[in-house]
């Protein structure tokens, strides 16, 4: 699996041109923003789930995009925000914990209840005009009368009671509607630390049949000593592994440990962080690469929010790491089409496809010193990170079939299988690529 792309659709980008660009770049999945009407512009405070009028567009525009992506062989992944839901009706005490039911057309019925569909937008499936019973009772901000939460609290909005069978059934109906009527083929689950992992398995099993990509956002806490990140990050790795196991093993997780470790290595020239005491990669990538969705930044860590950004000077190095390594790499839309980074990302993605690097590829870490990291993947790709130039005997040489693929600030990538070499092309940041054609034939993972 080559990559996942996180995007926000520009208003001026038509589905056909966008899909063609994504297809040419080699993306296999596109992660789209939350689709529903929301109190927040970004979509992460959803209210009326079936109402797809948002700052990103409307239902018809979304359908046009997802259908175009599917036609291009790219699977659209929806950002599913169901830990919480903003109410639109206040109770007698002025607390927002009820959900309106305004649609009363007598000829349009719910196929499950037999009653007139009375949500904001007509739809087939169970109604979502819930009351305080749908809100967890330990969410005291919103006066819930449901059961206790099964995970962490999210204070800005009412936390939903996942122990309620009717509520979960209604959410599964909504996911089925997104799948069949809108055209989504996978889910990115937001804030999964808010509810028990068994519910994620239930939602996936009920809504998607067959092999598809699902990813969970569990922003795990790293281990720190004051302002210094601990070299040993086994604890957060274990938290993610336990969550994946308890969710049934069918959902990947964003690899926050790898992001944190890599950007600390870059920021303080501590590339020895990238190998654990057992010789494996230090993040979730080193323990369970098939379930590790690696990334440099997303809408929370970088972009306009900048909660935990990757060092801007080393964005190319970050992508060199995740696109040459096993795991499921995720490329940020803003990086992909930023002129400073487009050349590097597209060259690295092309190399990943040529060399058939996949989630389970074999990783050999040859060196992890403070100033240099060297690794070999599937005996076909070598990557060097860090400011040290002298690689000694680790330098890949042409006599053994190696050719330089791309270089950038503090990184270089070599690959095997070159048939010929053309004059180097250069990116706007001075990065170069010497690749023309290859004799390596991809094999199935």
Tab-separated table of C-alpha atoms in Angstrom:
chain	number	residue	atom	x	y	z
A	1	UNK	CA	0.000	0.000	0.000
A	2	UNK	CA	1.699	3.155	-1.204
A	3	UNK	CA	0.212	6.001	0.767
A	4	UNK	CA	-2.651	7.904	2.285
A	5	UNK	CA	-3.217	11.568	1.543
A	6	UNK	CA	-4.752	14.033	4.008
A	7	UNK	CA	-6.517	16.836	2.144
A	8	UNK	CA	-8.866	19.777	2.309
A	9	UNK	CA	-10.380	20.326	-1.127
A	10	UNK	CA	-9.596	23.780	-2.555
A	11	UNK	CA	-12.719	25.508	-3.881
A	12	UNK	CA	-11.148	25.892	-7.306
A	13	UNK	CA	-10.079	22.259	-7.713
A	14	UNK	CA	-12.450	20.181	-9.839
A	15	UNK	CA	-12.813	16.456	-9.032
A	16	UNK	CA	-11.463	15.297	-12.398
A	17	UNK	CA	-8.262	17.351	-12.263
A	18	UNK	CA	-7.749	16.574	-8.585
A	19	UNK	CA	-8.242	12.827	-9.112
A	20	UNK	CA	-5.891	12.815	-12.088
A	21	UNK	CA	-3.179	14.553	-10.052
A	22	UNK	CA	-3.664	12.119	-7.151
A	23	UNK	CA	-3.606	9.138	-9.491
A	24	UNK	CA	-0.436	10.308	-11.226
A	25	UNK	CA	1.223	10.856	-7.861
A	26	UNK	CA	0.464	7.250	-6.932
A	27	UNK	CA	-1.842	7.662	-3.957
A	28	UNK	CA	-4.001	4.674	-3.106
A	29	UNK	CA	-6.288	6.366	-0.560
A	30	UNK	CA	-7.486	9.915	0.048
A	31	UNK	CA	-8.402	10.963	3.593
A	32	UNK	CA	-11.151	13.565	3.331
A	33	UNK	CA	-12.349	15.958	6.075
A	34	UNK	CA	-15.376	15.246	8.299
A	35	UNK	CA	-18.386	15.379	5.956
A	36	UNK	CA	-21.183	16.534	8.269
A	37	UNK	CA	-22.567	19.929	9.266
A	38	UNK	CA	-20.487	21.137	12.193
A	39	UNK	CA	-20.342	23.860	14.823
A	40	UNK	CA	-16.646	24.301	13.999
A	41	UNK	CA	-15.511	25.187	10.494
A	42	UNK	CA	-13.060	22.284	10.376
A	43	UNK	CA	-15.790	19.686	10.979
A	44	UNK	CA	-14.676	18.211	14.299
A	45	UNK	CA	-17.753	19.385	16.259
A	46	UNK	CA	-20.432	17.586	14.213
A	47	UNK	CA	-24.122	18.148	14.832
A	48	UNK	CA	-26.542	16.891	12.167
A	49	UNK	CA	-24.692	13.875	10.776
A	50	UNK	CA	-26.746	13.409	7.596
A	51	UNK	CA	-26.556	17.086	6.678
A	52	UNK	CA	-23.507	17.303	4.412
A	53	UNK	CA	-23.567	21.059	3.931
A	54	UNK	CA	-20.223	22.157	5.344
A	55	UNK	CA	-17.464	24.659	4.626
A	56	UNK	CA	-16.032	22.062	2.244
A	57	UNK	CA	-19.137	21.844	0.042
A	58	UNK	CA	-22.429	19.931	-0.121
A	59	UNK	CA	-23.672	16.393	-0.616
A	60	UNK	CA	-23.690	16.541	-4.410
A	61	UNK	CA	-20.151	17.891	-4.573
A	62	UNK	CA	-18.926	15.244	-2.150
A	63	UNK	CA	-20.587	12.472	-4.147
A	64	UNK	CA	-19.020	13.796	-7.330
A	65	UNK	CA	-15.593	13.709	-5.707
A	66	UNK	CA	-15.876	10.257	-4.118
A	67	UNK	CA	-17.254	8.708	-7.287
A	68	UNK	CA	-14.450	10.268	-9.337
A	69	UNK	CA	-11.874	8.942	-6.875
A	70	UNK	CA	-13.344	5.459	-6.962
A	71	UNK	CA	-13.377	5.543	-10.774
A	72	UNK	CA	-9.679	6.501	-10.707
A	73	UNK	CA	-8.908	3.529	-8.454
A	74	UNK	CA	-8.321	5.690	-5.364
A	75	UNK	CA	-10.290	4.839	-2.231
A	76	UNK	CA	-11.841	7.807	-0.388
A	77	UNK	CA	-11.546	7.593	3.407
A	78	UNK	CA	-13.990	9.578	5.574
A	79	UNK	CA	-12.979	11.313	8.780
A	80	UNK	CA	-15.424	9.801	11.272
A	81	UNK	CA	-16.060	11.951	14.351
A	82	UNK	CA	-18.440	9.981	16.576
A	83	UNK	CA	-16.990	10.223	20.068
A	84	UNK	CA	-19.127	13.328	20.563
A	85	UNK	CA	-21.929	15.216	18.872
A	86	UNK	CA	-23.010	18.812	19.343
A	87	UNK	CA	-26.642	19.296	20.312
A	88	UNK	CA	-28.892	21.902	18.725
A	89	UNK	CA	-31.617	22.151	21.374
A	90	UNK	CA	-31.341	23.378	24.973
A	91	UNK	CA	-33.222	21.794	27.841
A	92	UNK	CA	-35.170	23.715	30.473
A	93	UNK	CA	-31.942	24.483	32.344
A	94	UNK	CA	-30.326	25.910	29.232
A	95	UNK	CA	-28.008	22.910	28.691
A	96	UNK	CA	-27.308	21.831	25.125
A	97	UNK	CA	-28.062	18.101	25.193
A	98	UNK	CA	-30.951	17.451	22.788
A	99	UNK	CA	-31.077	17.038	19.041
A	100	UNK	CA	-33.800	18.574	16.906
A	101	UNK	CA	-36.243	16.716	14.728
A	102	UNK	CA	-37.597	19.083	12.107
A	103	UNK	CA	-38.324	16.886	9.083
A	104	UNK	CA	-41.931	15.702	9.178
A	105	UNK	CA	-42.923	15.014	5.564
A	106	UNK	CA	-45.617	12.328	5.880
A	107	UNK	CA	-44.581	10.363	2.782
A	108	UNK	CA	-40.957	9.810	3.782
A	109	UNK	CA	-40.412	7.062	6.300
A	110	UNK	CA	-37.586	5.430	8.177
A	111	UNK	CA	-37.172	1.874	6.930
A	112	UNK	CA	-36.265	0.749	10.445
A	113	UNK	CA	-38.771	2.571	12.654
A	114	UNK	CA	-41.754	2.907	10.335
A	115	UNK	CA	-42.139	6.494	11.559
A	116	UNK	CA	-41.773	9.710	9.618
A	117	UNK	CA	-38.075	10.554	9.459
A	118	UNK	CA	-37.699	13.569	11.735
A	119	UNK	CA	-34.046	14.504	11.565
A	120	UNK	CA	-32.572	17.618	9.982
A	121	UNK	CA	-32.229	15.793	6.657
A	122	UNK	CA	-34.390	12.885	5.498
A	123	UNK	CA	-32.582	9.566	5.332
A	124	UNK	CA	-33.154	5.862	5.533
A	125	UNK	CA	-32.175	4.300	8.818
A	126	UNK	CA	-32.690	4.989	12.471
A	127	UNK	CA	-33.427	8.491	13.656
A	128	UNK	CA	-30.764	10.539	15.402
A	129	UNK	CA	-33.058	13.021	17.180
A	130	UNK	CA	-31.630	11.947	20.530
A	131	UNK	CA	-32.038	13.396	23.994
A	132	UNK	CA	-29.964	13.566	27.168
A	133	UNK	CA	-30.093	9.756	27.342
A	134	UNK	CA	-27.532	9.681	24.511
A	135	UNK	CA	-24.999	11.707	26.518
A	136	UNK	CA	-22.761	10.092	29.147
A	137	UNK	CA	-23.816	10.970	32.668
A	138	UNK	CA	-20.245	11.706	33.773
A	139	UNK	CA	-20.120	14.445	31.136
A	140	UNK	CA	-21.417	16.945	33.698
A	141	UNK	CA	-20.955	19.908	31.346
A	142	UNK	CA	-23.876	18.663	29.260
A	143	UNK	CA	-26.199	17.056	31.809
A	144	UNK	CA	-26.154	13.589	30.313
A	145	UNK	CA	-28.356	10.819	31.715
A	146	UNK	CA	-26.746	7.897	29.899
A	147	UNK	CA	-24.142	5.462	31.191
A	148	UNK	CA	-20.569	6.245	32.200
A	149	UNK	CA	-17.966	6.850	29.518
A	150	UNK	CA	-15.845	3.955	28.304
A	151	UNK	CA	-12.870	6.199	27.538
A	152	UNK	CA	-11.452	9.691	27.946
A	153	UNK	CA	-13.649	12.792	28.051
A	154	UNK	CA	-13.831	15.392	25.304
A	155	UNK	CA	-14.955	18.588	27.003
A	156	UNK	CA	-15.981	20.861	24.067
A	157	UNK	CA	-18.989	18.674	23.079
A	158	UNK	CA	-21.368	16.067	24.576
A	159	UNK	CA	-19.727	12.647	24.875
A	160	UNK	CA	-21.935	9.919	23.418
A	161	UNK	CA	-23.001	6.874	25.438
A	162	UNK	CA	-21.632	3.934	23.496
A	163	UNK	CA	-23.181	1.380	25.813
A	164	UNK	CA	-26.584	2.303	24.335
A	165	UNK	CA	-27.581	-0.234	21.674
A	166	UNK	CA	-29.957	2.134	19.870
A	167	UNK	CA	-27.313	4.844	19.588
A	168	UNK	CA	-24.725	2.467	18.148
A	169	UNK	CA	-27.260	1.038	15.719
A	170	UNK	CA	-28.051	4.545	14.473
A	171	UNK	CA	-24.346	5.303	13.979
A	172	UNK	CA	-23.908	2.067	12.033
A	173	UNK	CA	-26.809	3.078	9.788
A	174	UNK	CA	-25.080	6.391	9.151
A	175	UNK	CA	-21.792	4.672	8.259
A	176	UNK	CA	-23.661	2.383	5.841
A	177	UNK	CA	-25.248	5.476	4.273
A	178	UNK	CA	-21.818	7.085	3.845
A	179	UNK	CA	-20.580	3.877	2.269
A	180	UNK	CA	-23.406	3.167	-0.167
A	181	UNK	CA	-24.918	6.562	-0.954
A	182	UNK	CA	-21.857	8.801	-0.706
A	183	UNK	CA	-19.166	6.372	-1.855
A	184	UNK	CA	-16.640	6.194	0.982
A	185	UNK	CA	-14.473	3.061	1.145
A	186	UNK	CA	-12.741	3.414	4.504
A	187	UNK	CA	-12.785	5.229	7.827
A	188	UNK	CA	-10.389	7.434	9.743
A	189	UNK	CA	-11.681	7.342	13.334
A	190	UNK	CA	-11.161	10.565	15.278
A	191	UNK	CA	-10.344	10.644	19.023
A	192	UNK	CA	-10.654	6.898	19.616
A	193	UNK	CA	-9.286	7.251	23.131
A	194	UNK	CA	-12.775	8.516	23.977
A	195	UNK	CA	-14.463	5.104	23.731
A	196	UNK	CA	-13.639	1.427	24.113
A	197	UNK	CA	-11.804	-0.117	21.118
A	198	UNK	CA	-14.336	-2.932	20.775
A	199	UNK	CA	-16.831	-0.426	19.375
A	200	UNK	CA	-14.500	0.433	16.488
A	201	UNK	CA	-14.501	-3.209	15.429
A	202	UNK	CA	-18.301	-3.244	15.632
A	203	UNK	CA	-18.596	-0.189	13.387
A	204	UNK	CA	-16.124	-1.508	10.824
A	205	UNK	CA	-17.685	-4.970	10.685
A	206	UNK	CA	-21.146	-3.481	10.194
A	207	UNK	CA	-20.276	-0.986	7.475
A	208	UNK	CA	-17.423	-2.172	5.265
A	209	UNK	CA	-17.136	-5.572	3.589
A	210	UNK	CA	-13.808	-6.702	2.176
A	211	UNK	CA	-10.280	-5.408	2.379
A	212	UNK	CA	-10.078	-1.687	3.074
A	213	UNK	CA	-7.959	0.758	5.014
A	214	UNK	CA	-9.149	2.052	8.381
A	215	UNK	CA	-6.986	4.221	10.606
A	216	UNK	CA	-7.509	5.397	14.174
A	217	UNK	CA	-6.275	8.583	15.793
A	218	UNK	CA	-5.032	7.692	19.257
A	219	UNK	CA	-2.785	10.597	20.217
A	220	UNK	CA	-0.702	8.710	22.732
A	221	UNK	CA	1.417	10.518	25.326
A	222	UNK	CA	5.181	10.256	24.864
A	223	UNK	CA	7.543	9.706	27.790
A	224	UNK	CA	9.358	12.854	28.911
A	225	UNK	CA	11.836	13.878	31.569
A	226	UNK	CA	11.050	17.542	31.952
A	227	UNK	CA	11.591	19.028	28.501
A	228	UNK	CA	13.622	16.055	27.252
A	229	UNK	CA	12.000	13.151	25.469
A	230	UNK	CA	13.056	9.779	26.857
A	231	UNK	CA	14.953	7.529	24.465
A	232	UNK	CA	12.758	4.612	25.590
A	233	UNK	CA	9.287	4.954	24.089
A	234	UNK	CA	8.131	1.379	24.646
A	235	UNK	CA	5.246	2.545	26.857
A	236	UNK	CA	3.408	4.573	24.179
A	237	UNK	CA	4.168	1.871	21.622
A	238	UNK	CA	2.548	-0.683	23.887
A	239	UNK	CA	-0.531	1.508	24.363
A	240	UNK	CA	-1.055	1.579	20.592
A	241	UNK	CA	-0.423	-2.147	20.203
A	242	UNK	CA	-2.938	-2.922	22.954
A	243	UNK	CA	-5.513	-0.649	21.334
A	244	UNK	CA	-5.068	-2.284	17.916
A	245	UNK	CA	-5.385	-5.751	19.438
A	246	UNK	CA	-8.476	-4.834	21.450
A	247	UNK	CA	-10.121	-3.312	18.370
A	248	UNK	CA	-9.839	-6.671	16.607
A	249	UNK	CA	-6.640	-6.022	14.658
A	250	UNK	CA	-8.432	-4.697	11.582
A	251	UNK	CA	-7.664	-1.009	12.111
A	252	UNK	CA	-4.278	0.699	11.836
A	253	UNK	CA	-3.167	3.528	14.134
A	254	UNK	CA	-1.366	6.768	13.448
A	255	UNK	CA	2.222	6.291	14.572
A	256	UNK	CA	2.649	9.225	16.932
A	257	UNK	CA	5.757	7.650	18.548
A	258	UNK	CA	7.601	7.556	15.213
A	259	UNK	CA	6.691	11.189	14.498
A	260	UNK	CA	7.847	12.316	17.930
A	261	UNK	CA	11.080	10.341	17.896
A	262	UNK	CA	12.000	11.392	14.358
A	263	UNK	CA	11.472	15.097	14.941
A	264	UNK	CA	13.463	14.988	18.177
A	265	UNK	CA	16.270	13.231	16.288
A	266	UNK	CA	16.222	15.989	13.672
A	267	UNK	CA	15.889	18.898	16.069
A	268	UNK	CA	18.765	17.888	18.368
A	269	UNK	CA	20.909	15.808	15.966
A	270	UNK	CA	20.183	12.606	17.877
A	271	UNK	CA	19.741	10.063	15.121
A	272	UNK	CA	20.627	7.292	17.545
A	273	UNK	CA	17.016	7.659	18.721
A	274	UNK	CA	15.857	5.890	15.549
A	275	UNK	CA	16.978	2.424	16.678
A	276	UNK	CA	15.660	0.766	19.838
A	277	UNK	CA	17.661	-1.496	22.115
A	278	UNK	CA	16.637	-4.530	20.045
A	279	UNK	CA	17.827	-3.056	16.753
A	280	UNK	CA	14.379	-2.188	15.435
A	281	UNK	CA	12.773	1.117	14.516
A	282	UNK	CA	11.842	3.034	17.647
A	283	UNK	CA	8.165	3.776	16.988
A	284	UNK	CA	5.114	1.593	16.422
A	285	UNK	CA	6.784	1.020	13.055
A	286	UNK	CA	9.354	-1.194	14.750
A	287	UNK	CA	6.824	-3.417	16.491
A	288	UNK	CA	3.842	-3.652	14.153
A	289	UNK	CA	4.622	-2.013	10.781
A	290	UNK	CA	1.530	-3.435	9.070
A	291	UNK	CA	-0.599	-1.372	11.469
A	292	UNK	CA	1.610	1.733	11.722
A	293	UNK	CA	0.322	4.711	9.746
A	294	UNK	CA	3.414	6.896	9.673
A	295	UNK	CA	3.208	10.638	9.100
A	296	UNK	CA	5.153	13.884	9.454
A	297	UNK	CA	2.321	16.273	10.225
A	298	UNK	CA	-1.459	16.426	10.067
A	299	UNK	CA	-4.156	19.066	10.546
A	300	UNK	CA	-3.551	19.089	14.323
A	301	UNK	CA	0.218	18.840	14.646
A	302	UNK	CA	1.069	21.144	11.743
A	303	UNK	CA	-0.991	23.099	9.219
A	304	UNK	CA	-2.617	26.217	10.728
A	305	UNK	CA	-2.769	24.827	14.282
A	306	UNK	CA	0.923	23.987	14.801
A	307	UNK	CA	0.341	21.990	17.996
A	308	UNK	CA	3.401	19.755	17.464
A	309	UNK	CA	4.990	20.613	14.106
A	310	UNK	CA	7.805	18.777	12.385
A	311	UNK	CA	10.856	21.040	11.837
A	312	UNK	CA	10.172	22.912	8.614
A	313	UNK	CA	13.832	22.759	7.567
A	314	UNK	CA	13.701	18.946	7.471
A	315	UNK	CA	10.323	18.165	5.908
A	316	UNK	CA	12.100	16.429	3.016
A	317	UNK	CA	14.100	14.272	5.404
A	318	UNK	CA	10.906	13.301	7.215
A	319	UNK	CA	9.297	12.081	4.015
A	320	UNK	CA	12.497	10.333	2.980
A	321	UNK	CA	12.217	8.319	6.205
A	322	UNK	CA	8.549	7.326	6.052
A	323	UNK	CA	8.441	6.735	2.274
A	324	UNK	CA	11.484	4.440	2.281
A	325	UNK	CA	10.468	2.494	5.386
A	326	UNK	CA	7.797	-0.142	6.025
A	327	UNK	CA	4.441	0.922	7.418
A	328	UNK	CA	1.551	2.841	5.873
A	329	UNK	CA	2.870	6.338	5.054
A	330	UNK	CA	0.542	9.323	5.086
A	331	UNK	CA	1.405	12.454	3.098
A	332	UNK	CA	-0.048	15.805	4.110
A	333	UNK	CA	-1.858	17.579	1.284
A	334	UNK	CA	-0.230	20.895	2.150
A	335	UNK	CA	3.219	19.336	1.848
A	336	UNK	CA	2.412	17.483	-1.348
A	337	UNK	CA	1.516	20.630	-3.268
A	338	UNK	CA	3.877	23.045	-1.538
A	339	UNK	CA	6.475	23.964	-4.216
A	340	UNK	CA	9.193	23.589	-1.602
A	341	UNK	CA	8.354	19.916	-1.053
A	342	UNK	CA	6.477	18.626	-4.120
A	343	UNK	CA	9.583	17.476	-5.992
A	344	UNK	CA	10.970	15.458	-3.084
A	345	UNK	CA	7.648	13.841	-2.185
A	346	UNK	CA	6.792	12.850	-5.764
A	347	UNK	CA	10.269	11.412	-6.385
A	348	UNK	CA	10.168	9.416	-3.164
A	349	UNK	CA	6.690	8.087	-3.912
A	350	UNK	CA	7.794	7.024	-7.380
A	351	UNK	CA	10.770	5.215	-5.845
A	352	UNK	CA	8.500	3.471	-3.316
A	353	UNK	CA	6.323	2.147	-6.164
A	354	UNK	CA	9.288	1.082	-8.298
A	355	UNK	CA	10.905	-0.826	-5.481
A	356	UNK	CA	7.602	-2.254	-4.221
A	357	UNK	CA	8.157	-1.145	-0.652
A	358	UNK	CA	5.128	-2.115	1.403
A	359	UNK	CA	3.950	-2.218	4.996
A	360	UNK	CA	5.742	-5.471	5.715
A	361	UNK	CA	9.032	-4.768	3.922
A	362	UNK	CA	12.228	-5.908	5.645
A	363	UNK	CA	14.089	-3.142	7.486
A	364	UNK	CA	17.777	-3.453	8.418
A	365	UNK	CA	19.197	-0.576	10.455
A	366	UNK	CA	22.907	-0.503	9.602
A	367	UNK	CA	23.888	2.518	11.693
A	368	UNK	CA	22.197	4.768	14.257
A	369	UNK	CA	24.705	7.230	15.694
A	370	UNK	CA	23.987	10.736	16.892
A	371	UNK	CA	24.994	12.305	13.555
A	372	UNK	CA	24.058	9.577	11.079
A	373	UNK	CA	21.380	6.965	10.468
A	374	UNK	CA	21.668	4.379	7.687
A	375	UNK	CA	19.103	1.698	6.859
A	376	UNK	CA	18.467	-0.815	4.092
A	377	UNK	CA	14.974	-1.875	3.011
A	378	UNK	CA	14.319	-5.137	1.167
A	379	UNK	CA	17.963	-5.044	0.012
A	380	UNK	CA	16.812	-2.645	-2.718
A	381	UNK	CA	16.828	0.767	-1.023
A	382	UNK	CA	19.360	2.468	1.250
A	383	UNK	CA	18.640	5.695	3.125
A	384	UNK	CA	21.086	7.892	5.007
A	385	UNK	CA	19.954	10.640	7.398
A	386	UNK	CA	21.950	13.209	9.348
A	387	UNK	CA	24.648	15.838	8.810
A	388	UNK	CA	27.579	13.400	8.738
A	389	UNK	CA	28.847	12.978	5.169
A	390	UNK	CA	31.392	10.180	5.595
A	391	UNK	CA	29.513	6.872	5.447
A	392	UNK	CA	32.656	4.754	5.344
A	393	UNK	CA	31.981	1.198	4.201
A	394	UNK	CA	28.220	1.792	4.370
A	395	UNK	CA	28.296	3.952	1.238
A	396	UNK	CA	26.325	2.191	-1.549
A	397	UNK	CA	28.583	1.814	-4.601
A	398	UNK	CA	27.729	1.466	-8.303
A	399	UNK	CA	29.789	-1.716	-8.648
A	400	UNK	CA	27.222	-3.440	-6.404
A	401	UNK	CA	24.264	-2.160	-8.410
A	402	UNK	CA	23.471	0.969	-6.365
A	403	UNK	CA	22.627	4.340	-7.857
A	404	UNK	CA	21.746	7.582	-6.118
A	405	UNK	CA	18.008	8.248	-6.290
A	406	UNK	CA	17.479	11.588	-4.551
A	407	UNK	CA	19.293	13.871	-2.151
A	408	UNK	CA	18.156	16.761	0.008
A	409	UNK	CA	18.956	18.563	3.234
A	410	UNK	CA	20.650	15.966	5.502
A	411	UNK	CA	19.373	12.931	3.579
A	412	UNK	CA	20.160	10.735	0.589
A	413	UNK	CA	18.446	7.682	-0.912
A	414	UNK	CA	19.940	4.991	-3.153
A	415	UNK	CA	18.204	2.139	-4.936
A	416	UNK	CA	19.124	-0.928	-6.937
A	417	UNK	CA	18.014	-1.854	-10.410
A	418	UNK	CA	19.049	1.175	-12.470
A	419	UNK	CA	19.494	0.393	-16.128
A	420	UNK	CA	20.798	3.805	-17.143
A	421	UNK	CA	21.338	7.254	-15.728
A	422	UNK	CA	20.253	10.585	-17.171
A	423	UNK	CA	21.397	14.075	-16.205
A	424	UNK	CA	20.142	14.951	-12.773
A	425	UNK	CA	16.976	16.999	-12.417
A	426	UNK	CA	16.689	19.378	-9.503
A	427	UNK	CA	13.896	20.530	-7.235
A	428	UNK	CA	13.392	24.146	-6.158
A	429	UNK	CA	15.236	23.450	-2.883
A	430	UNK	CA	18.279	22.001	-4.601
A	431	UNK	CA	17.296	18.368	-4.120
A	432	UNK	CA	18.232	16.184	-7.057
A	433	UNK	CA	17.077	12.995	-8.721
A	434	UNK	CA	18.999	10.860	-11.222
A	435	UNK	CA	16.338	8.266	-11.944
A	436	UNK	CA	15.342	7.215	-15.470
A	437	UNK	CA	14.339	3.561	-15.728
A	438	UNK	CA	14.608	0.354	-13.734
A	439	UNK	CA	14.832	-3.349	-14.364
A	440	UNK	CA	13.386	-4.382	-11.013
A	441	UNK	CA	10.024	-6.103	-11.315
A	442	UNK	CA	7.686	-5.558	-8.340
A	443	UNK	CA	6.548	-8.595	-6.431
A	444	UNK	CA	3.501	-8.998	-4.267
A	445	UNK	CA	3.952	-8.368	-0.518
